[in-house]
Amino acid sequence: MEYETLAVLSGLPQDPHGAVGLPIYAVAAYGFPTLEEGARRFATGEGYVYARQKDPTAKALEERLKALEGALEAVALASGQAATFAALLSLLRQGDEVVAAKGLFGQTIGLFQQVFGLMGVRVRYVDPEPDSVREALTERTRAVFVETLANPALFVPDLEALASLCEEQGVAFVVDNTFGAAGALCRPLKWGAHVVVQSLTKWASGHGSVLGGAVLSRETPLWERYPQFLEPDPKGQVPWEALGPRCYPERVRTLGLSLMGMSLSPFHAYLLFQGLETVALRVKRMGENARFLAEHLKGHPKVKALRYPGLPEDPAYPNAKKYLASGGPMLTLDLGSQEGASRFLAALRLLKAPNLGDARTLLVHPWTTTHSRLKEEARLQAGVTPGLVRVSVGLEDPKDLLALFEEALEAA
Ligand SMILES: *Cc1c(COP(=O)(O)O)cnc(C)c1O
């Protein structure tokens, strides 16, 4: 079935009352009629016991995400940060290494340095090109980590080439597909990624109303190469023998949810489930709006540079055309200086906020906000200049958007 069909029909549970939609199970614990039934649920993991591990509302969301990204399994978590952490933690041990793309989301870099650093895990940053990645791999590399559309540099890596390198080297290829909008814009598993992590807070939720994240994985024999799946677990079973390719998502669930408690609230699972019903429509319209703005603003005398991956002259165009369903909902403008950006943003009658994927157009000045903690040189390396403004295009009428942008550029 096609994406739009799965977005509204997949994951709906069988409801005893025939509810059309997803009921919220606002429940912490699930009872069992007999000691034997309790023992069975604890031993097999079947059925529900306690909402930290598994919960019917989050389960419906997981089923829908699985269908939309073409995954074998999905695990929903409390935020995108929780998803990145649990996805990588499940692959790593002390002394292991990760090769990551330069220019990642700022808090991902923070997580790598401040949290993985505590665990003795080293992260090497490289240009996400096959040759640079190959050079950085060592015997201890357990994951290669990239983003579908690096922000604000708007770089799209060659997912298929990186996946085939990782496959050949026996290393997990993990893609942060937040910008892939739950598969509506990009489905990295299809191109060979082993694992997808994503923040559902952005386009999947669609209204900037809740936090959520997910880890998805595909069918693969790769886990047979990781010692954590070949050694007996605390129950005495060897994960790879007992679960096959499901041993990885099961470890994400055990570590991220059961043991660390980064569980998604059923109320948020409900809103995210609903958000997914319209994500394809929203992302399509946002892409059309972004293209309209890009085409009309690219020659503007006040715009020093404009980046939009959907324009044929854009450096990201070849990979965007191959991997994304459209040019996407993001563009950046360079106003030439911080003063220019400041005057433009002050005059622009739209919202300025460090979020993405909202129904409303949101703008941010990365130099002084999202990237302000990085040294100047690192900012410039990440494509962040003092005049750069990042735009997450919303659902407003494109003619209104253009008029508002032109009005503010006049003042810049
Ligand atoms: C927002 C974001 C995250 C973190 O997600 P939260 O839901 O805010 O925790 C991770 N990666 C990318 C690319 C993001 O944009």
Tab-separated table of C-alpha atoms and ligand atoms in Angstrom:
chain	number	residue	atom	x	y	z
A	1	MET	CA	0.000	0.000	0.000
A	2	GLU	CA	1.026	3.606	-0.554
A	3	TYR	CA	2.215	5.923	2.207
A	4	GLU	CA	-0.991	8.008	2.455
A	5	THR	CA	-3.094	4.857	2.854
A	6	LEU	CA	-0.839	3.395	5.541
A	7	ALA	CA	-0.756	6.753	7.335
A	8	VAL	CA	-4.481	6.598	8.087
A	9	LEU	CA	-5.137	2.832	8.260
A	10	SER	CA	-2.053	1.210	9.807
A	11	GLY	CA	-1.670	0.598	13.512
A	12	LEU	CA	-5.341	0.958	14.459
A	13	PRO	CA	-6.008	-1.571	17.226
A	14	GLN	CA	-9.041	-3.865	17.423
A	15	ASP	CA	-11.267	-2.100	19.933
A	16	PRO	CA	-14.001	-3.935	21.903
A	17	HIS	CA	-16.333	-0.930	21.477
A	18	GLY	CA	-15.529	-0.412	17.797
A	19	ALA	CA	-13.834	2.929	18.479
A	20	VAL	CA	-12.765	4.570	15.204
A	21	GLY	CA	-9.425	6.066	16.160
A	22	LEU	CA	-6.910	5.330	18.874
A	23	PRO	CA	-8.120	5.072	22.488
A	24	ILE	CA	-5.652	6.289	25.140
A	25	TYR	CA	-4.613	3.716	27.747
A	26	ALA	CA	-3.814	6.043	30.634
A	27	VAL	CA	-2.688	3.109	32.762
A	28	ALA	CA	0.570	2.254	34.534
A	29	ALA	CA	0.109	-1.451	35.342
A	30	TYR	CA	-1.728	-4.417	33.841
A	31	GLY	CA	-3.122	-7.135	36.124
A	32	PHE	CA	-3.121	-10.897	35.713
A	33	PRO	CA	-5.857	-13.229	36.998
A	34	THR	CA	-3.496	-15.953	38.277
A	35	LEU	CA	0.039	-16.406	39.496
A	36	GLU	CA	0.686	-18.674	36.501
A	37	GLU	CA	-0.441	-16.005	34.021
A	38	GLY	CA	1.780	-13.401	35.753
A	39	ALA	CA	4.724	-15.796	35.598
A	40	ARG	CA	4.060	-16.455	31.905
A	41	ARG	CA	3.972	-12.745	30.994
A	42	PHE	CA	7.196	-12.075	32.892
A	43	ALA	CA	8.943	-15.085	31.308
A	44	THR	CA	7.832	-14.549	27.693
A	45	GLY	CA	7.427	-10.779	27.518
A	46	GLU	CA	4.016	-11.346	25.906
A	47	GLY	CA	1.065	-9.170	26.855
A	48	TYR	CA	1.256	-6.096	29.058
A	49	VAL	CA	2.727	-5.815	32.539
A	50	TYR	CA	3.857	-2.264	33.225
A	51	ALA	CA	3.681	0.824	30.978
A	52	ARG	CA	7.356	1.707	31.306
A	53	GLN	CA	8.201	-1.304	29.078
A	54	LYS	CA	5.204	-1.592	26.805
A	55	ASP	CA	1.933	0.236	26.500
A	56	PRO	CA	-0.981	-0.275	24.050
A	57	THR	CA	-1.152	3.391	22.949
A	58	ALA	CA	2.578	3.568	22.188
A	59	LYS	CA	2.307	0.112	20.583
A	60	ALA	CA	-0.219	1.444	18.045
A	61	LEU	CA	2.171	4.308	17.235
A	62	GLU	CA	5.017	1.804	16.802
A	63	GLU	CA	2.917	-0.274	14.391
A	64	ARG	CA	2.128	2.815	12.314
A	65	LEU	CA	5.767	3.993	12.253
A	66	LYS	CA	6.860	0.513	11.191
A	67	ALA	CA	4.466	0.576	8.247
A	68	LEU	CA	5.477	4.097	7.207
A	69	GLU	CA	9.260	3.605	7.315
A	70	GLY	CA	9.193	-0.005	6.058
A	71	ALA	CA	10.806	-1.311	9.272
A	72	LEU	CA	10.923	-4.715	10.930
A	73	GLU	CA	10.412	-3.170	14.374
A	74	ALA	CA	9.859	0.226	15.956
A	75	VAL	CA	10.382	1.397	19.537
A	76	ALA	CA	8.767	4.676	20.605
A	77	LEU	CA	10.565	6.804	23.214
A	78	ALA	CA	10.046	10.065	25.085
A	79	SER	CA	12.023	12.303	22.697
A	80	GLY	CA	14.364	12.332	19.742
A	81	GLN	CA	17.292	12.634	22.172
A	82	ALA	CA	16.130	9.500	24.000
A	83	ALA	CA	15.883	7.673	20.656
A	84	THR	CA	19.433	8.602	19.571
A	85	PHE	CA	20.801	7.626	22.956
A	86	ALA	CA	19.022	4.252	23.182
A	87	ALA	CA	19.742	3.364	19.536
A	88	LEU	CA	23.502	3.842	19.939
A	89	LEU	CA	23.778	2.589	23.514
A	90	SER	CA	22.395	-0.748	22.289
A	91	LEU	CA	25.315	-1.069	19.846
A	92	LEU	CA	28.159	0.170	22.040
A	93	ARG	CA	30.414	-0.953	24.841
A	94	GLN	CA	33.150	0.866	26.671
A	95	GLY	CA	36.047	1.611	24.315
A	96	ASP	CA	33.913	1.389	21.149
A	97	GLU	CA	33.816	4.098	18.517
A	98	VAL	CA	31.272	5.895	16.364
A	99	VAL	CA	32.012	7.654	13.088
A	100	ALA	CA	29.630	10.603	12.759
A	101	ALA	CA	28.948	13.261	10.157
A	102	LYS	CA	30.265	16.759	10.792
A	103	GLY	CA	27.535	19.340	11.294
A	104	LEU	CA	25.038	17.215	13.264
A	105	PHE	CA	22.153	18.612	15.328
A	106	GLY	CA	23.776	20.478	18.249
A	107	GLN	CA	22.286	18.381	21.063
A	108	THR	CA	23.406	15.182	19.321
A	109	ILE	CA	26.982	16.474	19.478
A	110	GLY	CA	26.383	17.349	23.149
A	111	LEU	CA	25.113	13.821	23.814
A	112	PHE	CA	28.152	12.291	22.104
A	113	GLN	CA	30.643	14.458	23.971
A	114	GLN	CA	29.085	14.790	27.407
A	115	VAL	CA	27.296	11.438	27.815
A	116	PHE	CA	29.086	8.946	25.562
A	117	GLY	CA	32.323	10.585	26.738
A	118	LEU	CA	31.488	9.415	30.283
A	119	MET	CA	31.134	5.871	28.985
A	120	GLY	CA	34.513	5.824	27.240
A	121	VAL	CA	33.007	5.894	23.749
A	122	ARG	CA	34.890	7.944	21.185
A	123	VAL	CA	33.177	9.743	18.303
A	124	ARG	CA	35.130	10.761	15.190
A	125	TYR	CA	33.596	13.456	12.987
A	126	VAL	CA	34.110	13.305	9.234
A	127	ASP	CA	32.504	14.557	6.033
A	128	PRO	CA	29.750	12.001	5.425
A	129	GLU	CA	31.316	10.790	2.173
A	130	PRO	CA	32.241	7.100	1.680
A	131	ASP	CA	36.006	7.762	1.367
A	132	SER	CA	36.247	9.882	4.543
A	133	VAL	CA	34.075	7.422	6.468
A	134	ARG	CA	36.156	4.465	5.298
A	135	GLU	CA	39.329	6.186	6.447
A	136	ALA	CA	37.904	6.819	9.931
A	137	LEU	CA	36.716	3.233	10.552
A	138	THR	CA	38.700	1.156	13.055
A	139	GLU	CA	38.228	-2.288	14.590
A	140	ARG	CA	36.261	-0.652	17.389
A	141	THR	CA	33.786	1.228	15.142
A	142	ARG	CA	30.281	0.006	15.905
A	143	ALA	CA	28.173	2.641	14.174
A	144	VAL	CA	28.258	5.240	11.405
A	145	PHE	CA	25.848	8.082	12.197
A	146	VAL	CA	24.491	10.656	9.712
A	147	GLU	CA	21.399	12.847	9.254
A	148	THR	CA	19.096	12.686	6.221
A	149	LEU	CA	19.326	16.454	5.742
A	150	ALA	CA	21.992	18.110	7.862
A	151	ASN	CA	20.814	21.414	9.272
A	152	PRO	CA	21.407	24.277	8.632
A	153	ALA	CA	23.956	23.248	5.963
A	154	LEU	CA	21.137	21.439	4.084
A	155	PHE	CA	23.526	18.666	3.023
A	156	VAL	CA	22.070	15.317	1.859
A	157	PRO	CA	24.511	12.381	2.167
A	158	ASP	CA	24.704	9.590	-0.392
A	159	LEU	CA	22.726	7.115	1.732
A	160	GLU	CA	23.025	4.174	-0.634
A	161	ALA	CA	26.819	4.456	-0.981
A	162	LEU	CA	27.286	4.815	2.793
A	163	ALA	CA	24.963	1.872	3.454
A	164	SER	CA	26.897	-0.378	1.110
A	165	LEU	CA	30.206	0.624	2.742
A	166	CYS	CA	28.771	-0.169	6.206
A	167	GLU	CA	27.345	-3.461	4.964
A	168	GLU	CA	30.748	-4.440	3.553
A	169	GLN	CA	32.514	-3.442	6.798
A	170	GLY	CA	29.949	-5.047	9.141
A	171	VAL	CA	29.170	-1.763	10.921
A	172	ALA	CA	25.671	-0.478	11.694
A	173	PHE	CA	24.567	2.446	9.525
A	174	VAL	CA	22.367	4.660	11.708
A	175	VAL	CA	20.465	7.565	10.138
A	176	ASP	CA	18.770	10.375	12.061
A	177	ASN	CA	15.711	10.680	9.812
A	178	THR	CA	13.997	13.528	11.679
A	179	PHE	CA	14.034	15.571	8.464
A	180	GLY	CA	12.692	12.550	6.574
A	181	ALA	CA	9.362	13.226	8.343
A	182	ALA	CA	8.521	9.653	9.395
A	183	GLY	CA	9.206	8.424	5.874
A	184	ALA	CA	7.034	11.015	4.098
A	185	LEU	CA	10.151	12.738	2.698
A	186	CYS	CA	12.773	9.960	2.966
A	187	ARG	CA	12.935	6.269	3.936
A	188	PRO	CA	16.593	5.454	4.724
A	189	LEU	CA	15.902	1.774	5.584
A	190	LYS	CA	14.963	1.267	1.942
A	191	TRP	CA	18.414	2.554	0.908
A	192	GLY	CA	20.179	0.110	3.231
A	193	ALA	CA	20.371	1.886	6.608
A	194	HIS	CA	20.241	-0.671	9.443
A	195	VAL	CA	18.728	1.705	11.984
A	196	VAL	CA	16.695	4.900	11.810
A	197	VAL	CA	16.285	7.250	14.757
A	198	GLN	CA	13.991	10.223	14.663
A	199	SER	CA	12.501	13.039	16.612
A	200	LEU	CA	8.723	12.804	16.228
A	201	THR	CA	8.526	16.281	17.808
A	202	LYS	CA	9.044	17.903	14.408
A	203	TRP	CA	7.098	17.022	11.208
A	204	ALA	CA	5.540	13.793	12.561
A	205	SER	CA	3.758	15.657	15.359
A	206	GLY	CA	3.237	18.576	13.006
A	207	HIS	CA	1.948	21.140	15.451
A	208	GLY	CA	4.871	21.741	17.787
A	209	SER	CA	2.743	20.386	20.619
A	210	VAL	CA	4.571	17.340	22.032
A	211	LEU	CA	7.957	15.632	22.298
A	212	GLY	CA	8.535	12.097	21.051
A	213	GLY	CA	11.088	9.888	19.308
A	214	ALA	CA	11.513	6.466	17.772
A	215	VAL	CA	14.112	3.854	16.847
A	216	LEU	CA	13.373	1.682	13.810
A	217	SER	CA	15.378	-1.197	12.413
A	218	ARG	CA	15.275	-3.522	9.426
A	219	GLU	CA	15.752	-7.248	8.939
A	220	THR	CA	19.523	-7.917	8.901
A	221	PRO	CA	22.050	-10.556	9.981
A	222	LEU	CA	24.421	-7.760	11.079
A	223	TRP	CA	23.653	-8.211	14.793
A	224	GLU	CA	25.410	-11.567	14.686
A	225	ARG	CA	28.658	-9.558	14.627
A	226	TYR	CA	27.989	-7.741	17.922
A	227	PRO	CA	29.134	-9.493	21.124
A	228	GLN	CA	26.153	-8.199	23.129
A	229	PHE	CA	23.845	-10.321	20.949
A	230	LEU	CA	25.948	-13.478	21.152
A	231	GLU	CA	26.488	-13.675	24.901
A	232	PRO	CA	23.749	-14.990	27.228
A	233	ASP	CA	21.584	-12.186	28.660
A	234	PRO	CA	20.496	-12.077	32.349
A	235	LYS	CA	17.690	-14.558	31.529
A	236	GLY	CA	20.308	-16.982	30.160
A	237	GLN	CA	19.235	-16.723	26.525
A	238	VAL	CA	21.484	-15.733	23.646
A	239	PRO	CA	19.627	-12.777	22.023
A	240	TRP	CA	20.640	-13.556	18.430
A	241	GLU	CA	19.614	-17.243	18.751
A	242	ALA	CA	16.350	-16.476	20.531
A	243	LEU	CA	15.208	-13.425	18.561
A	244	GLY	CA	17.176	-13.210	15.293
A	245	PRO	CA	17.059	-9.700	13.777
A	246	ARG	CA	14.601	-8.642	16.506
A	247	CYS	CA	17.386	-8.905	19.105
A	248	TYR	CA	18.453	-5.300	18.382
A	249	PRO	CA	15.067	-3.573	18.873
A	250	GLU	CA	14.514	-5.753	21.934
A	251	ARG	CA	17.764	-4.425	23.412
A	252	VAL	CA	16.667	-0.848	22.645
A	253	ARG	CA	13.415	-1.560	24.504
A	254	THR	CA	15.135	-3.181	27.464
A	255	LEU	CA	17.841	-0.534	27.910
A	256	GLY	CA	15.915	2.578	26.833
A	257	LEU	CA	12.495	1.809	28.295
A	258	SER	CA	12.597	-0.943	30.951
A	259	LEU	CA	15.893	0.032	32.561
A	260	MET	CA	16.354	3.738	31.836
A	261	GLY	CA	12.676	4.710	31.755
A	262	MET	CA	12.759	7.021	28.706
A	263	SER	CA	9.177	5.983	27.946
A	264	LEU	CA	6.646	7.899	25.863
A	265	SER	CA	3.489	9.123	27.599
A	266	PRO	CA	0.313	7.528	26.161
A	267	PHE	CA	-1.146	11.041	25.711
A	268	HIS	CA	1.812	11.985	23.518
A	269	ALA	CA	1.640	8.662	21.666
A	270	TYR	CA	-1.991	9.474	20.863
A	271	LEU	CA	-1.156	12.937	19.461
A	272	LEU	CA	1.777	11.598	17.443
A	273	PHE	CA	-0.355	8.762	16.027
A	274	GLN	CA	-2.859	11.384	14.872
A	275	GLY	CA	-0.136	13.685	13.508
A	276	LEU	CA	1.102	10.883	11.253
A	277	GLU	CA	-2.285	10.776	9.481
A	278	THR	CA	-1.550	14.120	7.792
A	279	VAL	CA	2.253	14.214	7.675
A	280	ALA	CA	2.491	13.358	3.952
A	281	LEU	CA	-0.010	16.083	3.021
A	282	ARG	CA	1.690	18.651	5.229
A	283	VAL	CA	5.202	17.873	4.006
A	284	LYS	CA	4.042	18.041	0.380
A	285	ARG	CA	2.462	21.465	0.877
A	286	MET	CA	5.434	22.736	2.893
A	287	GLY	CA	7.746	21.592	0.085
A	288	GLU	CA	5.633	23.486	-2.484
A	289	ASN	CA	5.693	26.600	-0.292
A	290	ALA	CA	9.455	26.327	0.237
A	291	ARG	CA	10.075	25.933	-3.497
A	292	PHE	CA	7.837	28.940	-4.242
A	293	LEU	CA	9.767	31.090	-1.756
A	294	ALA	CA	13.145	29.838	-3.009
A	295	GLU	CA	12.306	30.546	-6.646
A	296	HIS	CA	11.036	34.053	-5.885
A	297	LEU	CA	13.737	35.083	-3.414
A	298	LYS	CA	16.883	33.646	-5.027
A	299	GLY	CA	17.705	36.716	-7.123
A	300	HIS	CA	16.615	39.282	-4.515
A	301	PRO	CA	19.254	42.048	-4.107
A	302	LYS	CA	19.179	41.772	-0.272
A	303	VAL	CA	19.708	37.972	-0.319
A	304	LYS	CA	23.426	37.237	-0.554
A	305	ALA	CA	22.901	33.494	-0.855
A	306	LEU	CA	19.944	31.137	-0.782
A	307	ARG	CA	20.008	27.392	-0.309
A	308	TYR	CA	17.151	25.080	-1.214
A	309	PRO	CA	17.893	21.417	-2.060
A	310	GLY	CA	15.032	21.392	-4.593
A	311	LEU	CA	16.685	23.948	-6.919
A	312	PRO	CA	18.746	22.286	-9.705
A	313	GLU	CA	21.664	24.691	-9.088
A	314	ASP	CA	21.815	23.784	-5.354
A	315	PRO	CA	24.810	21.606	-4.316
A	316	ALA	CA	22.437	19.204	-2.472
A	317	TYR	CA	20.219	18.754	-5.542
A	318	PRO	CA	21.577	15.439	-6.971
A	319	ASN	CA	21.201	13.550	-3.665
A	320	ALA	CA	17.976	15.357	-2.747
A	321	LYS	CA	16.488	14.305	-6.088
A	322	LYS	CA	17.494	10.683	-5.484
A	323	TYR	CA	16.605	10.314	-1.803
A	324	LEU	CA	13.867	12.861	-1.001
A	325	ALA	CA	10.264	12.875	-2.201
A	326	SER	CA	10.565	16.634	-2.881
A	327	GLY	CA	12.982	19.505	-2.265
A	328	GLY	CA	11.735	19.481	1.326
A	329	PRO	CA	10.388	22.102	3.710
A	330	MET	CA	13.691	23.773	4.689
A	331	LEU	CA	15.593	26.644	3.163
A	332	THR	CA	18.241	29.099	4.309
A	333	LEU	CA	18.885	32.735	3.398
A	334	ASP	CA	22.113	34.609	3.949
A	335	LEU	CA	21.556	38.323	4.580
A	336	GLY	CA	25.290	39.042	4.395
A	337	SER	CA	25.864	40.062	8.031
A	338	GLN	CA	24.492	39.637	11.547
A	339	GLU	CA	23.087	43.204	11.354
A	340	GLY	CA	21.284	42.354	8.125
A	341	ALA	CA	19.839	39.167	9.651
A	342	SER	CA	18.846	41.083	12.771
A	343	ARG	CA	16.991	43.806	10.819
A	344	PHE	CA	15.302	41.179	8.612
A	345	LEU	CA	14.084	39.074	11.560
A	346	ALA	CA	12.895	42.134	13.493
A	347	ALA	CA	10.823	43.276	10.512
A	348	LEU	CA	9.451	39.820	9.622
A	349	ARG	CA	5.911	39.282	10.891
A	350	LEU	CA	6.363	35.513	11.327
A	351	LEU	CA	7.464	33.418	14.320
A	352	LYS	CA	11.090	33.073	15.367
A	353	ALA	CA	11.662	29.881	17.374
A	354	PRO	CA	14.208	27.034	17.541
A	355	ASN	CA	11.819	24.352	16.313
A	356	LEU	CA	11.084	22.675	13.001
A	357	GLY	CA	8.213	20.983	11.239
A	358	ASP	CA	5.505	23.078	12.884
A	359	ALA	CA	2.350	24.001	10.943
A	360	ARG	CA	3.606	27.604	11.205
A	361	THR	CA	6.708	28.920	9.455
A	362	LEU	CA	9.502	29.185	12.038
A	363	LEU	CA	12.754	31.077	11.621
A	364	VAL	CA	15.965	30.935	13.569
A	365	HIS	CA	19.352	32.701	13.480
A	366	PRO	CA	21.716	29.733	14.079
A	367	TRP	CA	24.839	31.913	14.659
A	368	THR	CA	23.411	33.406	17.881
A	369	THR	CA	21.133	30.526	19.021
A	370	THR	CA	21.338	26.835	18.020
A	371	HIS	CA	25.059	27.008	17.138
A	372	SER	CA	26.161	29.784	19.533
A	373	ARG	CA	27.961	27.311	21.825
A	374	LEU	CA	30.349	26.267	19.054
A	375	LYS	CA	33.608	28.116	18.371
A	376	GLU	CA	33.481	30.493	15.411
A	377	GLU	CA	35.570	28.208	13.261
A	378	ALA	CA	33.318	25.207	13.985
A	379	ARG	CA	30.241	27.301	13.200
A	380	LEU	CA	31.654	28.315	9.829
A	381	GLN	CA	32.580	24.672	9.174
A	382	ALA	CA	28.973	23.668	9.856
A	383	GLY	CA	27.851	26.176	7.209
A	384	VAL	CA	26.673	28.713	9.809
A	385	THR	CA	27.551	32.302	8.866
A	386	PRO	CA	26.630	35.474	10.810
A	387	GLY	CA	24.044	36.434	8.157
A	388	LEU	CA	22.382	33.007	7.886
A	389	VAL	CA	18.684	32.567	8.659
A	390	ARG	CA	17.110	29.088	8.716
A	391	VAL	CA	13.502	28.731	7.640
A	392	SER	CA	11.221	25.775	8.431
A	393	VAL	CA	8.412	26.531	6.011
A	394	GLY	CA	4.845	26.066	7.264
A	395	LEU	CA	1.370	25.754	5.834
A	396	GLU	CA	0.537	29.428	5.312
A	397	ASP	CA	-0.605	30.550	1.854
A	398	PRO	CA	2.578	30.901	-0.269
A	399	LYS	CA	1.594	34.356	-1.577
A	400	ASP	CA	1.194	35.653	1.987
A	401	LEU	CA	4.571	34.153	2.915
A	402	LEU	CA	6.296	35.765	-0.055
A	403	ALA	CA	4.709	39.155	0.703
A	404	LEU	CA	5.874	38.958	4.343
A	405	PHE	CA	9.421	37.954	3.318
A	406	GLU	CA	9.593	40.770	0.744
A	407	GLU	CA	8.349	43.298	3.276
A	408	ALA	CA	11.049	42.247	5.773
A	409	LEU	CA	13.789	42.196	3.114
A	410	GLU	CA	12.858	45.748	2.235
A	411	ALA	CA	13.668	46.674	5.874
A	412	ALA	CA	16.898	44.635	6.028
B	1	LIG	C1	15.047	17.992	17.258
B	1	LIG	C2	16.034	17.029	16.752
B	1	LIG	C3	16.514	15.988	17.569
B	1	LIG	C4	16.110	15.844	19.022
B	1	LIG	O1	14.750	15.583	19.143
B	1	LIG	P1	13.891	15.979	20.455
B	1	LIG	O2	12.564	15.358	20.150
B	1	LIG	O3	13.869	17.467	20.516
B	1	LIG	O4	14.574	15.359	21.617
B	1	LIG	C5	17.418	15.093	17.021
B	1	LIG	N1	17.841	15.205	15.759
B	1	LIG	C6	17.411	16.182	14.941
B	1	LIG	C7	17.918	16.238	13.539
B	1	LIG	C8	16.501	17.138	15.401
B	1	LIG	O5	16.082	18.109	14.583
